[in-house]
Amino acid sequence: GFPQVVSDTQAYRQFGNSVVPYLIEDIAKNILKIM
């Protein structure tokens, strides 16, 4: 099979792809509130 490092990297990438959009949306909403 693949080395554990590869699957860990892929897992982090999947996790990051799912979380980042929510963070960006949250930050954008906060900026709009301030304005």
Short mmCIF file of C-alpha atoms in Angstrom, two decimals:
data_model
loop_
_atom_site.label_atom_id
_atom_site.label_comp_id
_atom_site.label_asym_id
_atom_site.label_seq_id
_atom_site.Cartn_x
_atom_site.Cartn_y
_atom_site.Cartn_z
CA GLY A 1 0.00 0.00 0.00
CA PHE A 2 0.92 3.65 0.10
CA PRO A 3 3.12 5.06 2.89
CA GLN A 4 1.16 6.52 5.80
CA VAL A 5 2.60 9.96 4.99
CA VAL A 6 0.80 10.05 1.64
CA SER A 7 -2.60 9.15 3.09
CA ASP A 8 -2.09 11.69 5.90
CA THR A 9 -1.32 14.43 3.36
CA GLN A 10 -4.40 13.54 1.34
CA ALA A 11 -6.53 13.51 4.51
CA TYR A 12 -5.29 16.97 5.53
CA ARG A 13 -5.93 18.26 2.01
CA GLN A 14 -9.50 16.91 2.04
CA PHE A 15 -10.02 18.40 5.51
CA GLY A 16 -8.64 21.77 4.44
CA ASN A 17 -10.78 21.87 1.30
CA SER A 18 -13.93 21.28 3.36
CA VAL A 19 -13.12 23.76 6.15
CA VAL A 20 -11.57 26.73 4.33
CA PRO A 21 -14.73 27.85 2.45
CA TYR A 22 -16.63 28.08 5.75
CA LEU A 23 -13.86 30.17 7.30
CA ILE A 24 -13.77 32.52 4.29
CA GLU A 25 -17.55 32.91 4.39
CA ASP A 26 -17.47 33.62 8.12
CA ILE A 27 -14.70 36.21 7.74
CA ALA A 28 -16.55 37.87 4.84
CA LYS A 29 -19.72 38.16 6.94
CA ASN A 30 -17.75 39.74 9.80
CA ILE A 31 -16.17 42.26 7.42
CA LEU A 32 -19.60 43.18 6.05
CA LYS A 33 -20.88 43.73 9.60
CA ILE A 34 -17.99 46.09 10.35
CA MET A 35 -18.65 48.07 7.17
#
